[in-house]
Amino acid sequence: MKVLYAVSEARPFAASGGLADVAGSLPRALRKRLVGCRVVMPLYASVPEELRQNMKFITHISVPVSWRSQYCGIFEARHGGVIYYLLDNQYYFKRDNYYSYYDDAERFAFFARAVLEIIPHIGFVPDIIHCNDWQTALTPVYHSCFYANKEGYSHIKTIFTIHNIQYQGVFGREILHDVLGLGDEHYSLLEYDGAINLMKGGIECAHMVTTVSPTYAKEILDPWYSHGLDSILLQRAWKIKGILNGIDTDYYNPETDPDIPANYSCLSPENKALNKAALQKEMGLPEKEDTPLIGIVSRLVGHKGFDLVKAILEGVLQNEDVQLAVLGSGEWQYESFFKEMHEKHPEKVGVFIGFNPSLAKRVYAGSDLFLMPSKSEPCGLAQMVALRYGTVPIVRATGGLKDSVFEGEEGNGFVFEGYNPEELLKAIDRALRLYEDKKSWRNLRQRAFDSDYSWGKSANEYIKIYKEVIKKY
Ligand code: GLC
């Protein structure tokens, strides 16, 4: 079985969020299970030089973008045993960022079409094209409209994975002919609420739709979570499945991690204390061994639940002996809130505004607790990484958080249900009280270490779906 994994970002070539982690680790896990899997992604200007040096130019082709014919250079790179195709077009991808340009529809129409067009040129004919999020949602649409009856393509099946339903790729109707190159007869595939909605097109046209946790697969059928797409998903519920993401346990490994000051493992966790002291220092906090340190590594945006944190943090800081280490960037209101908390409580709150993968690992390693009170969380990887580093998560029971963190005698963290400040406050209180009881704390931390969120089980579930789809269509 051969899978072409189409994605707009994959670590280590390009990363802005969890999608890149998944694309950087699931293909390797599939290959370990003897499934041929190669990745195709855009060649952005920011792909690091050392990775570019190992890229091999294969050929160039022309890709139709409506009436345009656009250059597409195909480069091949190998990383971690996986072959990556990086598609080059400087007009579309030589820019400072990956997304949020006026012509995103055109850029990703080009990419989605190129995913199909490169197939005769790469010596790899997939049985499955596995697409991810709105940026590649047009691949199943183009496949079903233009390629499904074409020689060399008719056997191919498409899978579409929703990593976050909030970002759907919504554009005006006017792009249908001129940018997407589709006819009026195709409009109904993409139309939603009077606009063109790429994610809706992917859901409609893919043979199977997956999302990144079983709980999120149920949640997105509910208007509170669906960002408007619940009715479409309800009609298609038979082809939707939730598979929990895994993490790359080689990259995130406290025993070998080169980014943390002192390595440790679940069998000898003593050095975790050195990481705590170093993190306190790096964050400008007093080095206090016995003060519980809560870490946050997150995009600072609404759905991560920071409104709840805003409502309670001042009170917690006034009443408790606790420290907070915050790493993230995003909306101004949350960035300025954490900066203000730091100014008011410099002994208790350390803040680094920005995206810094190596500092992120020091926060995972150096914190005692890890806070993720998300309003919605399709899967969430940070809680799994925290567990891997023996750092106990406090989460709200939503999406993948609900599927990976459990509270109780056999549990690995602290969980609250309702999206309200009181419940968050109580969860933090339970965590801080348990922290005071050294023996119970050590046991809980051990269970955190023991939680296994490597890819094994989930990769097998994907393989099962690939097989099902191949058999069924
Ligand atoms: C998105 C989701 C996050 C998920 C990640 C990888 O970033 O918001 O919850 O873990 O995709 O699937």
Short mmCIF file of C-alpha atoms and ligand atoms in Angstrom, two decimals:
data_model
loop_
_atom_site.label_atom_id
_atom_site.label_comp_id
_atom_site.label_asym_id
_atom_site.label_seq_id
_atom_site.Cartn_x
_atom_site.Cartn_y
_atom_site.Cartn_z
CA MET A 1 0.00 0.00 0.00
CA LYS A 2 1.27 3.46 -0.92
CA VAL A 3 0.20 6.72 0.67
CA LEU A 4 1.00 10.23 -0.49
CA TYR A 5 0.60 12.55 2.49
CA ALA A 6 -0.28 16.07 1.29
CA VAL A 7 0.18 18.83 3.81
CA SER A 8 0.99 22.54 4.01
CA GLU A 9 3.66 22.17 6.70
CA ALA A 10 5.83 19.37 8.09
CA ARG A 11 8.62 19.44 10.61
CA PRO A 12 11.57 19.98 10.13
CA PHE A 13 10.99 21.78 6.80
CA ALA A 14 8.25 24.15 7.94
CA ALA A 15 6.30 24.36 11.17
CA SER A 16 3.82 26.79 12.68
CA GLY A 17 1.69 24.42 14.74
CA GLY A 18 0.65 20.89 15.64
CA LEU A 19 -0.07 20.00 12.03
CA ALA A 20 3.65 20.11 11.28
CA ASP A 21 4.37 17.75 14.18
CA VAL A 22 1.86 15.24 12.93
CA ALA A 23 3.11 15.48 9.33
CA GLY A 24 6.65 15.12 10.64
CA SER A 25 5.96 11.93 12.58
CA LEU A 26 2.93 9.95 11.32
CA PRO A 27 4.56 9.14 7.92
CA ARG A 28 7.58 7.70 9.70
CA ALA A 29 5.35 5.60 11.95
CA LEU A 30 3.51 4.31 8.87
CA ARG A 31 6.76 3.40 7.17
CA LYS A 32 7.85 1.47 10.25
CA ARG A 33 4.71 -0.58 9.75
CA LEU A 34 5.70 -1.31 6.15
CA VAL A 35 3.30 1.12 4.54
CA GLY A 36 4.93 3.19 1.78
CA CYS A 37 4.35 6.78 2.74
CA ARG A 38 5.80 9.91 1.15
CA VAL A 39 5.01 13.51 1.97
CA VAL A 40 4.33 16.39 -0.42
CA MET A 41 4.45 20.01 0.73
CA PRO A 42 5.25 23.50 -0.60
CA LEU A 43 8.85 24.67 -0.75
CA TYR A 44 8.65 27.83 1.33
CA ALA A 45 11.37 30.48 1.36
CA SER A 46 11.98 29.70 5.03
CA VAL A 47 12.99 26.04 4.58
CA PRO A 48 16.36 25.99 6.38
CA GLU A 49 19.50 26.10 4.26
CA GLU A 50 20.96 22.87 5.66
CA LEU A 51 17.83 21.00 4.57
CA ARG A 52 17.87 22.65 1.15
CA GLN A 53 21.38 21.44 0.56
CA ASN A 54 20.22 17.86 0.67
CA MET A 55 17.35 18.38 -1.73
CA LYS A 56 17.55 16.80 -5.13
CA PHE A 57 15.91 18.44 -8.16
CA ILE A 58 13.79 15.89 -9.98
CA THR A 59 12.06 17.81 -12.76
CA HIS A 60 9.70 20.67 -13.39
CA ILE A 61 6.17 20.56 -14.74
CA SER A 62 3.36 22.99 -15.52
CA VAL A 63 0.32 23.01 -13.26
CA PRO A 64 -3.03 24.45 -14.34
CA VAL A 65 -4.49 27.09 -12.03
CA SER A 66 -7.70 27.86 -13.88
CA TRP A 67 -6.51 29.48 -17.19
CA ARG A 68 -2.98 29.93 -15.88
CA SER A 69 -0.18 27.49 -16.42
CA GLN A 70 2.26 27.71 -13.53
CA TYR A 71 5.79 26.45 -13.07
CA CYS A 72 6.22 23.72 -10.48
CA GLY A 73 9.70 22.51 -9.60
CA ILE A 74 9.77 19.11 -7.88
CA PHE A 75 12.50 18.59 -5.30
CA GLU A 76 13.06 15.44 -3.28
CA ALA A 77 14.50 15.28 0.23
CA ARG A 78 14.92 12.47 2.71
CA HIS A 79 14.41 12.88 6.41
CA GLY A 80 14.08 10.22 9.10
CA GLY A 81 13.78 7.57 6.38
CA VAL A 82 10.83 9.35 4.71
CA ILE A 83 10.86 10.90 1.23
CA TYR A 84 9.53 14.44 1.01
CA TYR A 85 8.57 16.20 -2.21
CA LEU A 86 8.93 19.94 -1.90
CA LEU A 87 7.09 21.80 -4.64
CA ASP A 88 8.68 24.98 -5.82
CA ASN A 89 7.01 28.07 -7.16
CA GLN A 90 8.61 31.24 -5.89
CA TYR A 91 5.71 33.47 -6.95
CA TYR A 92 3.44 31.57 -4.55
CA PHE A 93 5.79 30.47 -1.78
CA LYS A 94 8.74 32.85 -1.58
CA ARG A 95 7.10 34.91 1.14
CA ASP A 96 7.77 35.64 4.81
CA ASN A 97 4.88 33.53 6.14
CA TYR A 98 3.03 30.40 5.12
CA TYR A 99 -0.53 31.72 5.21
CA SER A 100 -2.76 34.79 5.41
CA TYR A 101 -2.12 36.34 2.01
CA TYR A 102 -4.77 37.92 -0.22
CA ASP A 103 -4.25 35.16 -2.78
CA ASP A 104 -4.23 32.13 -0.44
CA ALA A 105 -7.00 30.52 -2.48
CA GLU A 106 -4.82 30.68 -5.60
CA ARG A 107 -1.66 29.57 -3.80
CA PHE A 108 -3.29 26.49 -2.36
CA ALA A 109 -5.34 25.76 -5.48
CA PHE A 110 -1.97 25.56 -7.19
CA PHE A 111 -0.56 23.28 -4.51
CA ALA A 112 -3.62 21.01 -4.32
CA ARG A 113 -3.59 20.59 -8.09
CA ALA A 114 0.16 20.05 -8.16
CA VAL A 115 -0.22 17.15 -5.68
CA LEU A 116 -2.13 15.32 -8.42
CA GLU A 117 -0.08 16.55 -11.36
CA ILE A 118 3.29 15.39 -10.00
CA ILE A 119 2.22 11.74 -9.72
CA PRO A 120 3.38 10.59 -13.19
CA HIS A 121 6.75 12.28 -12.58
CA ILE A 122 7.88 10.97 -9.22
CA GLY A 123 7.95 7.21 -9.71
CA PHE A 124 5.48 6.73 -6.87
CA VAL A 125 1.85 5.99 -7.65
CA PRO A 126 -0.15 6.18 -4.45
CA ASP A 127 -3.23 4.13 -3.60
CA ILE A 128 -4.26 6.82 -1.14
CA ILE A 129 -3.75 10.58 -1.07
CA HIS A 130 -4.09 11.69 2.51
CA CYS A 131 -4.94 15.41 2.66
CA ASN A 132 -4.90 17.69 5.67
CA ASP A 133 -6.90 20.84 6.51
CA TRP A 134 -8.27 23.43 4.08
CA GLN A 135 -4.94 24.03 2.34
CA THR A 136 -5.13 20.61 0.69
CA ALA A 137 -8.92 20.22 0.71
CA LEU A 138 -9.05 20.93 -3.03
CA THR A 139 -7.08 17.79 -3.85
CA PRO A 140 -10.09 15.47 -3.24
CA VAL A 141 -12.29 17.98 -5.09
CA TYR A 142 -10.02 18.07 -8.15
CA HIS A 143 -9.58 14.32 -7.99
CA SER A 144 -13.30 13.70 -8.08
CA CYS A 145 -14.01 16.37 -10.75
CA PHE A 146 -11.10 15.88 -13.15
CA TYR A 147 -9.00 12.81 -12.39
CA ALA A 148 -11.23 10.01 -11.13
CA ASN A 149 -11.70 8.64 -14.65
CA LYS A 150 -8.22 9.37 -15.87
CA GLU A 151 -5.70 6.65 -16.53
CA GLY A 152 -3.22 6.32 -13.68
CA TYR A 153 -5.56 8.10 -11.25
CA SER A 154 -8.80 6.16 -11.22
CA HIS A 155 -7.69 3.73 -8.53
CA ILE A 156 -6.60 6.51 -6.14
CA LYS A 157 -8.67 7.12 -3.01
CA THR A 158 -8.61 10.30 -0.97
CA ILE A 159 -8.70 10.81 2.79
CA PHE A 160 -9.24 14.23 4.31
CA THR A 161 -8.18 14.97 7.90
CA ILE A 162 -9.59 17.91 9.83
CA HIS A 163 -6.99 19.18 12.29
CA ASN A 164 -9.00 22.21 13.26
CA ILE A 165 -12.47 22.98 11.98
CA GLN A 166 -12.10 26.65 12.84
CA TYR A 167 -9.96 27.30 9.77
CA GLN A 168 -12.04 26.37 6.72
CA GLY A 169 -10.63 28.36 3.83
CA VAL A 170 -13.66 30.53 3.04
CA PHE A 171 -13.60 32.72 -0.07
CA GLY A 172 -16.01 34.61 -2.31
CA ARG A 173 -17.94 32.87 -5.05
CA GLU A 174 -16.08 34.84 -7.71
CA ILE A 175 -12.99 32.59 -7.38
CA LEU A 176 -14.82 29.50 -8.65
CA HIS A 177 -13.90 29.84 -12.35
CA ASP A 178 -11.05 32.27 -12.38
CA VAL A 179 -8.96 30.86 -9.53
CA LEU A 180 -10.13 27.33 -8.86
CA GLY A 181 -10.83 26.51 -12.49
CA LEU A 182 -14.13 24.81 -11.62
CA GLY A 183 -17.43 25.13 -13.45
CA ASP A 184 -20.89 26.11 -12.18
CA GLU A 185 -21.76 22.41 -12.07
CA HIS A 186 -19.15 22.02 -9.30
CA TYR A 187 -20.34 24.94 -7.22
CA SER A 188 -22.57 22.83 -4.98
CA LEU A 189 -19.55 20.77 -3.87
CA LEU A 190 -17.87 23.81 -2.36
CA GLU A 191 -20.76 26.10 -1.58
CA TYR A 192 -21.57 26.76 2.01
CA ASP A 193 -23.54 29.69 3.33
CA GLY A 194 -23.29 31.49 0.00
CA ALA A 195 -19.50 31.33 -0.08
CA ILE A 196 -16.82 28.94 -1.27
CA ASN A 197 -15.69 26.79 1.61
CA LEU A 198 -12.69 24.60 0.79
CA MET A 199 -12.99 22.43 3.89
CA LYS A 200 -16.58 21.68 2.98
CA GLY A 201 -15.41 20.62 -0.47
CA GLY A 202 -12.85 18.27 1.09
CA ILE A 203 -15.49 16.73 3.36
CA GLU A 204 -17.85 16.29 0.44
CA CYS A 205 -15.38 14.77 -2.02
CA ALA A 206 -12.96 12.70 0.09
CA HIS A 207 -13.73 8.99 0.37
CA MET A 208 -13.23 9.20 4.11
CA VAL A 209 -12.90 12.05 6.60
CA THR A 210 -10.94 11.77 9.78
CA THR A 211 -10.26 14.10 12.63
CA VAL A 212 -7.62 14.02 15.29
CA SER A 213 -9.41 12.56 18.30
CA PRO A 214 -12.52 10.43 18.91
CA THR A 215 -14.07 13.08 21.15
CA TYR A 216 -13.55 15.86 18.57
CA ALA A 217 -15.19 13.63 15.94
CA LYS A 218 -18.34 13.74 18.08
CA GLU A 219 -17.98 17.38 19.13
CA ILE A 220 -17.88 18.76 15.58
CA LEU A 221 -21.39 17.45 15.00
CA ASP A 222 -22.50 20.03 17.58
CA PRO A 223 -22.90 23.72 16.68
CA TRP A 224 -20.90 24.80 19.76
CA TYR A 225 -17.79 23.30 18.20
CA SER A 226 -18.47 23.09 14.49
CA HIS A 227 -17.93 26.68 13.34
CA GLY A 228 -21.00 26.30 11.18
CA LEU A 229 -20.26 22.94 9.55
CA ASP A 230 -22.33 20.65 11.82
CA SER A 231 -25.16 20.09 9.36
CA ILE A 232 -22.73 19.08 6.59
CA LEU A 233 -20.90 16.76 8.97
CA LEU A 234 -24.10 15.25 10.33
CA GLN A 235 -25.12 14.29 6.81
CA ARG A 236 -21.71 12.69 6.33
CA ALA A 237 -21.35 11.21 9.82
CA TRP A 238 -21.02 7.70 8.33
CA LYS A 239 -17.68 8.55 6.81
CA ILE A 240 -16.15 10.46 9.71
CA LYS A 241 -13.79 8.87 12.20
CA GLY A 242 -11.66 10.24 15.04
CA ILE A 243 -8.12 8.95 15.51
CA LEU A 244 -6.03 10.34 18.33
CA ASN A 245 -2.71 11.83 17.21
CA GLY A 246 0.53 10.53 18.61
CA ILE A 247 3.77 12.38 19.25
CA ASP A 248 7.28 11.80 18.02
CA THR A 249 8.76 10.13 21.08
CA ASP A 250 12.29 10.36 19.67
CA TYR A 251 12.15 14.11 19.20
CA TYR A 252 10.39 14.54 22.53
CA ASN A 253 12.55 12.41 24.77
CA PRO A 254 13.82 13.79 28.08
CA GLU A 255 16.49 11.11 28.14
CA THR A 256 18.24 12.36 24.99
CA ASP A 257 16.80 15.83 24.34
CA PRO A 258 19.71 18.14 23.46
CA ASP A 259 17.61 21.27 24.15
CA ILE A 260 17.20 20.71 27.88
CA PRO A 261 19.95 21.39 30.43
CA ALA A 262 19.84 18.00 32.18
CA ASN A 263 18.56 14.73 30.77
CA TYR A 264 16.37 12.41 32.80
CA SER A 265 13.92 9.57 32.35
CA CYS A 266 10.95 8.02 34.05
CA LEU A 267 13.28 5.53 35.77
CA SER A 268 15.59 8.23 37.07
CA PRO A 269 13.64 11.47 37.22
CA GLU A 270 15.95 13.21 39.74
CA ASN A 271 17.42 15.56 37.12
CA LYS A 272 14.02 17.01 36.43
CA ALA A 273 14.70 19.27 39.42
CA LEU A 274 17.77 20.72 37.64
CA ASN A 275 15.59 21.57 34.67
CA LYS A 276 13.17 23.29 36.98
CA ALA A 277 15.90 25.45 38.51
CA ALA A 278 17.27 26.29 35.05
CA LEU A 279 13.83 27.22 33.74
CA GLN A 280 13.16 29.44 36.74
CA LYS A 281 16.44 31.19 36.01
CA GLU A 282 15.78 31.49 32.27
CA MET A 283 12.34 32.94 32.96
CA GLY A 284 13.69 35.39 35.53
CA LEU A 285 11.94 33.69 38.45
CA PRO A 286 13.47 33.00 41.85
CA GLU A 287 14.85 29.46 42.07
CA LYS A 288 12.53 27.80 44.55
CA GLU A 289 12.58 24.06 44.56
CA ASP A 290 9.35 23.52 46.46
CA THR A 291 7.18 26.09 44.75
CA PRO A 292 5.00 24.42 42.12
CA LEU A 293 5.78 25.72 38.66
CA ILE A 294 2.99 25.70 36.06
CA GLY A 295 4.02 25.82 32.40
CA ILE A 296 2.04 27.10 29.43
CA VAL A 297 3.20 26.58 25.84
CA SER A 298 0.53 27.70 23.43
CA ARG A 299 -0.67 29.92 20.69
CA LEU A 300 -2.29 32.71 22.66
CA VAL A 301 -5.69 32.60 20.99
CA GLY A 302 -9.27 32.41 22.22
CA HIS A 303 -9.98 28.73 21.72
CA LYS A 304 -7.05 27.81 23.99
CA GLY A 305 -9.17 28.99 26.93
CA PHE A 306 -7.20 32.02 28.05
CA ASP A 307 -10.37 33.90 28.95
CA LEU A 308 -10.67 31.48 31.86
CA VAL A 309 -7.07 32.13 32.88
CA LYS A 310 -7.66 35.87 32.70
CA ALA A 311 -10.60 35.51 35.06
CA ILE A 312 -8.75 33.67 37.82
CA LEU A 313 -5.00 34.23 37.60
CA GLU A 314 -4.75 37.37 39.71
CA GLY A 315 -6.53 35.61 42.58
CA VAL A 316 -4.37 32.50 42.32
CA LEU A 317 -1.19 34.57 42.36
CA GLN A 318 -2.34 36.50 45.40
CA ASN A 319 -3.35 33.44 47.40
CA GLU A 320 -0.92 30.71 46.43
CA ASP A 321 2.78 30.04 46.52
CA VAL A 322 2.99 29.18 42.80
CA GLN A 323 4.95 30.19 39.69
CA LEU A 324 3.95 30.38 36.04
CA ALA A 325 6.18 30.05 32.95
CA VAL A 326 4.41 31.21 29.80
CA LEU A 327 5.66 30.74 26.24
CA GLY A 328 3.50 31.73 23.30
CA SER A 329 2.33 34.40 20.95
CA GLY A 330 -0.93 35.34 19.36
CA GLU A 331 -3.70 37.77 20.14
CA TRP A 332 -2.74 41.09 21.62
CA GLN A 333 -5.24 40.83 24.48
CA TYR A 334 -3.63 37.66 25.84
CA GLU A 335 -0.04 38.70 25.18
CA SER A 336 -0.60 41.95 27.05
CA PHE A 337 -2.45 40.17 29.85
CA PHE A 338 0.50 37.88 30.56
CA LYS A 339 2.97 40.76 30.25
CA GLU A 340 0.90 42.72 32.75
CA MET A 341 0.83 39.74 35.14
CA HIS A 342 4.59 39.53 34.86
CA GLU A 343 4.98 43.22 35.67
CA LYS A 344 2.67 42.93 38.67
CA HIS A 345 4.15 39.66 39.94
CA PRO A 346 7.72 39.41 38.62
CA GLU A 347 8.54 36.79 41.27
CA LYS A 348 5.71 34.56 40.13
CA VAL A 349 5.17 35.00 36.42
CA GLY A 350 7.81 34.59 33.71
CA VAL A 351 6.76 35.30 30.12
CA PHE A 352 8.38 34.80 26.73
CA ILE A 353 6.29 36.08 23.83
CA GLY A 354 7.21 34.24 20.66
CA PHE A 355 7.53 30.83 19.02
CA ASN A 356 10.60 29.01 20.27
CA PRO A 357 10.64 25.20 19.95
CA SER A 358 13.76 24.73 22.04
CA LEU A 359 12.53 26.89 24.93
CA ALA A 360 9.23 25.01 24.63
CA LYS A 361 11.06 21.81 25.52
CA ARG A 362 12.68 23.47 28.52
CA VAL A 363 9.21 24.54 29.71
CA TYR A 364 7.93 20.96 29.30
CA ALA A 365 10.94 19.62 31.16
CA GLY A 366 11.21 22.25 33.90
CA SER A 367 7.56 22.64 34.90
CA ASP A 368 5.73 20.55 37.50
CA LEU A 369 2.31 21.17 36.02
CA PHE A 370 1.15 22.10 32.55
CA LEU A 371 -1.97 24.18 31.93
CA MET A 372 -4.23 23.69 28.90
CA PRO A 373 -7.77 24.89 29.67
CA SER A 374 -8.88 24.90 26.01
CA LYS A 375 -12.38 25.88 25.00
CA SER A 376 -11.96 23.41 22.15
CA GLU A 377 -8.96 21.26 21.27
CA PRO A 378 -9.13 18.93 18.29
CA CYS A 379 -6.30 16.85 19.68
CA GLY A 380 -3.65 18.93 21.36
CA LEU A 381 -0.12 17.64 21.40
CA ALA A 382 1.33 19.76 24.18
CA GLN A 383 -0.42 17.76 26.92
CA MET A 384 1.10 14.57 25.50
CA VAL A 385 4.54 16.12 25.33
CA ALA A 386 4.15 17.37 28.90
CA LEU A 387 3.29 13.83 30.04
CA ARG A 388 6.33 12.49 28.20
CA TYR A 389 8.46 14.90 30.28
CA GLY A 390 6.76 13.88 33.52
CA THR A 391 4.88 17.15 33.78
CA VAL A 392 1.32 16.80 35.01
CA PRO A 393 -1.37 18.41 32.81
CA ILE A 394 -4.36 20.39 34.01
CA VAL A 395 -6.86 20.35 31.14
CA ARG A 396 -10.46 20.94 30.24
CA ALA A 397 -12.28 17.82 29.08
CA THR A 398 -12.59 18.59 25.39
CA GLY A 399 -11.40 16.90 22.19
CA GLY A 400 -8.09 15.14 22.45
CA LEU A 401 -7.50 16.51 25.95
CA LYS A 402 -10.44 14.43 27.15
CA ASP A 403 -9.03 11.39 25.33
CA SER A 404 -5.52 11.64 26.78
CA VAL A 405 -5.69 13.11 30.29
CA PHE A 406 -7.59 11.44 33.12
CA GLU A 407 -8.10 12.33 36.76
CA GLY A 408 -8.45 9.85 39.59
CA GLU A 409 -6.55 7.12 41.37
CA GLU A 410 -5.14 5.71 38.15
CA GLY A 411 -5.10 9.06 36.38
CA ASN A 412 -2.30 11.14 34.93
CA GLY A 413 -3.54 14.69 35.46
CA PHE A 414 -6.31 17.06 36.47
CA VAL A 415 -9.44 17.51 34.40
CA PHE A 416 -12.38 19.90 34.61
CA GLU A 417 -15.55 19.79 32.53
CA GLY A 418 -17.39 23.09 32.25
CA TYR A 419 -15.99 26.11 30.44
CA ASN A 420 -16.13 28.39 33.46
CA PRO A 421 -13.55 29.96 35.78
CA GLU A 422 -14.80 28.25 38.95
CA GLU A 423 -14.09 24.78 37.62
CA LEU A 424 -10.64 25.78 36.40
CA LEU A 425 -9.91 27.31 39.78
CA LYS A 426 -10.96 24.14 41.57
CA ALA A 427 -8.81 22.00 39.27
CA ILE A 428 -5.77 24.18 39.96
CA ASP A 429 -6.56 23.96 43.66
CA ARG A 430 -6.71 20.15 43.52
CA ALA A 431 -3.37 20.13 41.72
CA LEU A 432 -1.65 22.45 44.19
CA ARG A 433 -3.00 20.53 47.20
CA LEU A 434 -1.79 17.23 45.78
CA TYR A 435 1.60 18.77 45.07
CA GLU A 436 1.97 19.37 48.82
CA ASP A 437 1.74 15.66 49.51
CA LYS A 438 5.15 14.54 48.23
CA LYS A 439 4.39 10.84 48.03
CA SER A 440 1.11 11.16 46.15
CA TRP A 441 2.77 13.72 43.90
CA ARG A 442 5.62 11.36 43.04
CA ASN A 443 3.12 8.63 42.19
CA LEU A 444 1.08 10.91 40.00
CA ARG A 445 4.17 12.12 38.20
CA GLN A 446 5.18 8.53 37.59
CA ARG A 447 1.82 7.80 36.01
CA ALA A 448 2.28 10.87 33.81
CA PHE A 449 5.63 9.47 32.65
CA ASP A 450 4.02 6.11 32.00
CA SER A 451 1.31 7.46 29.69
CA ASP A 452 2.16 6.23 26.21
CA TYR A 453 1.19 8.52 23.35
CA SER A 454 3.64 7.31 20.78
CA TRP A 455 2.19 6.73 17.31
CA GLY A 456 1.90 2.91 17.45
CA LYS A 457 -1.79 2.44 18.08
CA SER A 458 -2.96 5.41 16.00
CA ALA A 459 -0.76 4.57 13.01
CA ASN A 460 -2.39 1.13 12.98
CA GLU A 461 -5.81 2.75 12.99
CA TYR A 462 -4.91 4.83 9.95
CA ILE A 463 -3.70 1.71 8.18
CA LYS A 464 -7.03 0.07 8.93
CA ILE A 465 -8.88 3.01 7.40
CA TYR A 466 -6.67 3.05 4.31
CA LYS A 467 -7.39 -0.64 3.79
CA GLU A 468 -11.11 -0.14 4.35
CA VAL A 469 -11.28 2.67 1.82
CA ILE A 470 -9.32 0.72 -0.79
CA LYS A 471 -11.62 -2.24 -0.34
CA LYS A 472 -14.85 -0.31 -0.31
CA TYR A 473 -14.45 1.96 -3.38
C1 GLC B 1 -4.33 21.64 15.19
C2 GLC B 1 -5.24 21.48 16.41
C3 GLC B 1 -4.54 20.67 17.51
C4 GLC B 1 -3.98 19.38 16.92
C5 GLC B 1 -3.08 19.68 15.74
C6 GLC B 1 -2.54 18.44 15.08
O1 GLC B 1 -3.29 22.50 15.48
O2 GLC B 1 -5.66 22.74 16.89
O3 GLC B 1 -5.45 20.38 18.54
O4 GLC B 1 -3.25 18.70 17.92
O5 GLC B 1 -3.80 20.39 14.75
O6 GLC B 1 -3.54 17.58 14.61
#
